[in-house]
Every structure is written in structure tokens, then in C-alpha cells.
Coordinates of C-alpha atoms in Angstrom, one line a residue:
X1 CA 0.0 0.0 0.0
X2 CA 0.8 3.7 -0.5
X3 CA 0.8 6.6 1.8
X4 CA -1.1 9.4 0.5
X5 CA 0.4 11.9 3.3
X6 CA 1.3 12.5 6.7
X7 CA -0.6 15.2 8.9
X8 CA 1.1 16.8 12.0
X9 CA -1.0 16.7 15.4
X10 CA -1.3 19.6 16.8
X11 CA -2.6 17.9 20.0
X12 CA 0.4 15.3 20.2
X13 CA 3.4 17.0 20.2
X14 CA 5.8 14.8 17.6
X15 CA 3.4 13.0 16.6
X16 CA 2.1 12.2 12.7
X17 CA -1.5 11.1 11.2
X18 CA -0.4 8.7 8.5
X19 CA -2.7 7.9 5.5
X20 CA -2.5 5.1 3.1
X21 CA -4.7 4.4 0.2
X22 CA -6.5 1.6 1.1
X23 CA -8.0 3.9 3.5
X24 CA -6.1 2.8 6.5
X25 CA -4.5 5.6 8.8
X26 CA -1.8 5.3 11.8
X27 CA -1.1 7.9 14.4
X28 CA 2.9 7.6 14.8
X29 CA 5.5 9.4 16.7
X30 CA 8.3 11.7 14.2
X31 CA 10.8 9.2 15.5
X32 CA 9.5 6.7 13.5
X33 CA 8.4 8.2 10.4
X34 CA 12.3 9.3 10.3
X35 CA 13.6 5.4 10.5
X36 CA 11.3 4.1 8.1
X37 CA 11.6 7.1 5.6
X38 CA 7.2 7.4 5.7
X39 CA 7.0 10.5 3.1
X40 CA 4.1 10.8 0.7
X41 CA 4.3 8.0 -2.2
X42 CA 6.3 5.9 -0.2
X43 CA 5.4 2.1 -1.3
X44 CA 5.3 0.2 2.5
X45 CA 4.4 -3.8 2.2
X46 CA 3.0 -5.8 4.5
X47 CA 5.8 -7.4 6.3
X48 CA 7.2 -3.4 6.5
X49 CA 3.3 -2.3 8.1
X50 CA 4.0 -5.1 10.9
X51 CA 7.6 -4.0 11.5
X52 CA 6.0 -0.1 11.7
X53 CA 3.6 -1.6 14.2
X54 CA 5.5 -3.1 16.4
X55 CA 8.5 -0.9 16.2
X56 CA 6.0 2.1 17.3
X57 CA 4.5 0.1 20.4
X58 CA 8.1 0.1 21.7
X59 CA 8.5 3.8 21.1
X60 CA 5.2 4.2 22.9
X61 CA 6.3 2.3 25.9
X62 CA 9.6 4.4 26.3
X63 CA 7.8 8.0 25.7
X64 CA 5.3 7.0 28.1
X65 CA 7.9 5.8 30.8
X66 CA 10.0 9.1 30.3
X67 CA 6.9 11.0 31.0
X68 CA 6.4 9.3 34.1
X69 CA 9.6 9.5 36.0
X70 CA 9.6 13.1 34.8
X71 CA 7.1 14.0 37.1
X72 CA 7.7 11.5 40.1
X73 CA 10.7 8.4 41.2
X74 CA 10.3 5.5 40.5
X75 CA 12.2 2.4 40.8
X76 CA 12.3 -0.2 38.1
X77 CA 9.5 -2.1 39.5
X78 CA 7.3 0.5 40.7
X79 CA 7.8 1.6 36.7
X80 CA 6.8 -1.9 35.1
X81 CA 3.9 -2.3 36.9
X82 CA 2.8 1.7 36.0
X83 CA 3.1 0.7 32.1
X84 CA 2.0 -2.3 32.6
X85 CA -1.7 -1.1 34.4
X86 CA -1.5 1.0 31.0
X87 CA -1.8 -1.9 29.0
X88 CA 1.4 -2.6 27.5
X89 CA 3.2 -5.8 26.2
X90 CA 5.9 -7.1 29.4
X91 CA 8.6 -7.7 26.9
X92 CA 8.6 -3.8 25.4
X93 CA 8.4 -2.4 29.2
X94 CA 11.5 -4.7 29.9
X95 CA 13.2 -3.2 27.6
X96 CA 12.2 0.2 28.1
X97 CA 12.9 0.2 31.6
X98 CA 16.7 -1.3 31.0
X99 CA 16.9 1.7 28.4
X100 CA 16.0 4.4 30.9
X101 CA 18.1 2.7 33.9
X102 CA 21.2 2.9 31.2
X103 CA 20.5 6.4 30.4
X104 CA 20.1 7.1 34.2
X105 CA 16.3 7.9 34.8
X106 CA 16.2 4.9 36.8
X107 CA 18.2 4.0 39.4
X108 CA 17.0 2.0 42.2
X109 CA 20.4 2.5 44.7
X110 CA 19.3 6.7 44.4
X111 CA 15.7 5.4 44.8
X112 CA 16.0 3.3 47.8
X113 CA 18.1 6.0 49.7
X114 CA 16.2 8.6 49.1
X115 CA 12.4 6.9 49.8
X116 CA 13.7 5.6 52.6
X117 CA 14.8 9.0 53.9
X118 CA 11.5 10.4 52.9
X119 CA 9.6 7.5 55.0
X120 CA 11.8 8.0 58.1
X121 CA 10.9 12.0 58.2
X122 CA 7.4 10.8 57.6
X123 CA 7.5 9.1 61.4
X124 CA 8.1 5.5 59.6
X125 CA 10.3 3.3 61.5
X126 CA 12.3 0.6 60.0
X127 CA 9.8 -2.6 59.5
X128 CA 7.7 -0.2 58.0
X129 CA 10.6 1.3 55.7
X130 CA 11.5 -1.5 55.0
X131 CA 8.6 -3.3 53.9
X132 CA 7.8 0.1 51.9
X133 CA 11.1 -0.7 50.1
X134 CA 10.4 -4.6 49.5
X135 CA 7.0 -3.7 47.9
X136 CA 9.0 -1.3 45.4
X137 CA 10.9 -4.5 44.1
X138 CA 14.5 -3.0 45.7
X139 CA 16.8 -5.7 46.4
X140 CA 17.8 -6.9 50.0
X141 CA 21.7 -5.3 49.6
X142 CA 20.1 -2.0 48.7
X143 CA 17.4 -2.4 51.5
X144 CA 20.3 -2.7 53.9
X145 CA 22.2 0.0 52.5
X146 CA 18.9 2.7 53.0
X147 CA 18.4 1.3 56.7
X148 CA 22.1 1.7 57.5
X149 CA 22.2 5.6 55.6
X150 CA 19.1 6.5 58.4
X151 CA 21.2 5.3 61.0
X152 CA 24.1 7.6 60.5
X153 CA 21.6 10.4 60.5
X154 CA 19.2 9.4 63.5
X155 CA 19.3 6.1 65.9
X156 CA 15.6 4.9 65.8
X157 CA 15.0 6.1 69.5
X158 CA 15.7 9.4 68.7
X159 CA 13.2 9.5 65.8
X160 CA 10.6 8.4 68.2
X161 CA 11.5 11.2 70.9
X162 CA 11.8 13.9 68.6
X163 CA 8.2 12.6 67.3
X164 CA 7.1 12.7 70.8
X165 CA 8.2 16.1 71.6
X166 CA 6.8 17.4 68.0
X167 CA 3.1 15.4 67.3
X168 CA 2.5 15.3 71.4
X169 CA 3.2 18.2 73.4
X170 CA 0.9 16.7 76.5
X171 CA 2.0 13.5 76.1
X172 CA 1.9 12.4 80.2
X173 CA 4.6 10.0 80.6
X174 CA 3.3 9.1 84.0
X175 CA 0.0 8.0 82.5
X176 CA 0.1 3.8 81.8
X177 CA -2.5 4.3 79.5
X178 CA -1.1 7.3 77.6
X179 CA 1.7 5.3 77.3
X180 CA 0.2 2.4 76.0
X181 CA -1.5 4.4 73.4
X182 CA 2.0 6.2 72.7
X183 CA 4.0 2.9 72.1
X184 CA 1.0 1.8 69.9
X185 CA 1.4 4.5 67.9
X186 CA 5.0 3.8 67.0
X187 CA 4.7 -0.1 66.6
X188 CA 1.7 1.3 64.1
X189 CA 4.6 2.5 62.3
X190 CA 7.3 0.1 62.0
X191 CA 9.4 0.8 65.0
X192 CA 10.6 -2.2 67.1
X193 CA 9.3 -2.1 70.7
X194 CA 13.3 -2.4 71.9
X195 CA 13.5 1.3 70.5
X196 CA 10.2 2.1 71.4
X197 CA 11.0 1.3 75.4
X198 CA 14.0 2.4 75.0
X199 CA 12.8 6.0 73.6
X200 CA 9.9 6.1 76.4
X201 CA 12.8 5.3 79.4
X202 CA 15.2 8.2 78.2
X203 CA 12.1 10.5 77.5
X204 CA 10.8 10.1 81.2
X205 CA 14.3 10.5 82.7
X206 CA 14.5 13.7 80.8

């Protein structure tokens, strides 16, 4: 078949209406249209259509992954399940995701350290932080390394009393049951009850 002409979307940045004359039409990305040389008159055969096709899918994938982590982190399995809720093929988002962690858009060691940091200021304690960072796919070296990079900055125990002194003001350590609802909170959160009693003893001594 023949394309009859190519029409620029005004509503798709880089992208192109393409129009054969069998009637068919395409929507494909300027990227594309430059490998396969798609110019008005062009003669493109089957076997060429399914090659178009499927080389466009993959585009797809990789312009809709870059949008993503432009606006938020991700890790590389908090990524492939995004595309893949959108629909798309596992083998194209296995490769787009190795093609973004190669150019440095992904990069779980960066992502680990940094969500982890973010979920310790947030009041959560290790289990919690770490389970957070299990869920995102990140490995049990890079886990290890997030948990030891908090501790250089805070001892668990500390968190906690720096919560308590921030989120409860009338916190009444001679109360049992303010207590009890107190360590509650932090075991909510992922903090072991070691650090919790430990936080509680040093609190009431101050």
C-alpha cells in the first residue's frame, strides 16, 4: 500500500497522522516516520506495516515511561507495573525500563536512599521502611544500605522522641495508658518495641 500523506498533530506534540490508500491511517510518533523514511508516495508492504507496528509500540512504551519519572521516582518495578496497568506488552516495558536505567532515569540505589529518607521524616520506622522498600521491588543489599544511611543520620529512638516532643506536646509520661496508646502508635509504624522502650525510658528521665 501507499501513503497518500502524513498530517502533523497539533494535540500530540511529535506526533504524525499517517494515511495510506487503502483507507487505512496510523497515528505515529516523528521518530518513527524518520527510521522508516514514511514521506508521501512511499510504497510500504506488509511485512514493512508489521515492522511499523510493532517498532511504534516500543516507542510508545519508552515516551510514556519518560513521562512518568519526569514527574515523580520511580524504581524499576514500581515503573513496570505503571506501564503495565496502561496496557502494555511485558517484553517492550523490559526493555524500556533497561533503556531508561542505562540512560540514568532509573536507578534504584538513588531510589532506595532517598524513599527511605523520605519515610523515616514521615514518622516510619524501620519494619515499615523496609517493607515500603520490599514492595517497590528493591533488592535486600540495597534495602540494607537505606536502613544503614538513616542510621548515620538518627538512631531509631531518637526519631521516636523527637516525634514525641513534636506530634504530642501533653504527652503524660506518668499515665500507663497514655503510654500504652504512645508505644501503639510507634509499633503502628514500624518501629521495634526495643527502641520504642528504649525512647519512652530516656524520654521520662528527661
Amino acid at each position: 500500500m501507499k501513503i497518500t500523506k502524513t498530517e502533523k498533530i497539533l494535540s500530540k506534540k511529535d506526533f504524525f497522522k499517517v494515511f495510506f490508500d487503502n483507507g487505512e491511517n496510523i497515528l505515529l510518533s516523528a521518530d518513527i516516520i524518520v527510521k522508516f523514511g514514511l514521506n508521501q508516495g512511499v510504497e510500504v508492504s506488509d511485512d514493512t506495516y508489521k515492522e511499523i507496528l510493532a517498532a511504534d509500540k516500543a516507542y510508545r512504551v519508552v515516551f510514556d515511561a519518560l513521562t512518568l519519572v519526569s514527574r515523580c521516582s520511580y524504581s524499576a518495578k514500581s515503573l513496570s507495573d505503571k506501564l503495565l496497568l496502561k496496557g502494555y506488552e511485558k517484553d517492550n516495558i523490559k526493555s524500556a525500563v533497561a533503556r531508561l536505567t542505562e540512560l540514568g532515569y532509573i536507578n534504584d540505589e538513588k531510589f532506595a536512599l532517598a524513599y527511605a529518607k523520605y519515610l523515616s521524616e514521615k514518622g516510619k520506622g524501620e519494619y515499615a521502611v523496609k517493607q515500603a522498600l520490599e514492595e517497590k521491588g528493591i533488592s535486600k543489599e540495597l534495602i540494607s544500605n537505606a536502613l544503614d544511611s538513616l542510621k548515620t543520620e538518627a538512631e531509631p529512638y531518637e526519631q521516636i522522641i523527637e516525634t514525641i516532643k513534636r506530634k504530642f506536646k501533653d504527652f503524660n509520661i506518668k499515665d500507663k495508658n497514655e503510654v500504652r496508646k504512645i508505644a501503639s502508635f510507634f509499633l503502628r509504624r514500624g518501629f521495634a518495641s526495643e527502641d520504642i522502650s528504649k525512647a519512652l525510658r530516656l524520654y521520662k528521665e528527661n
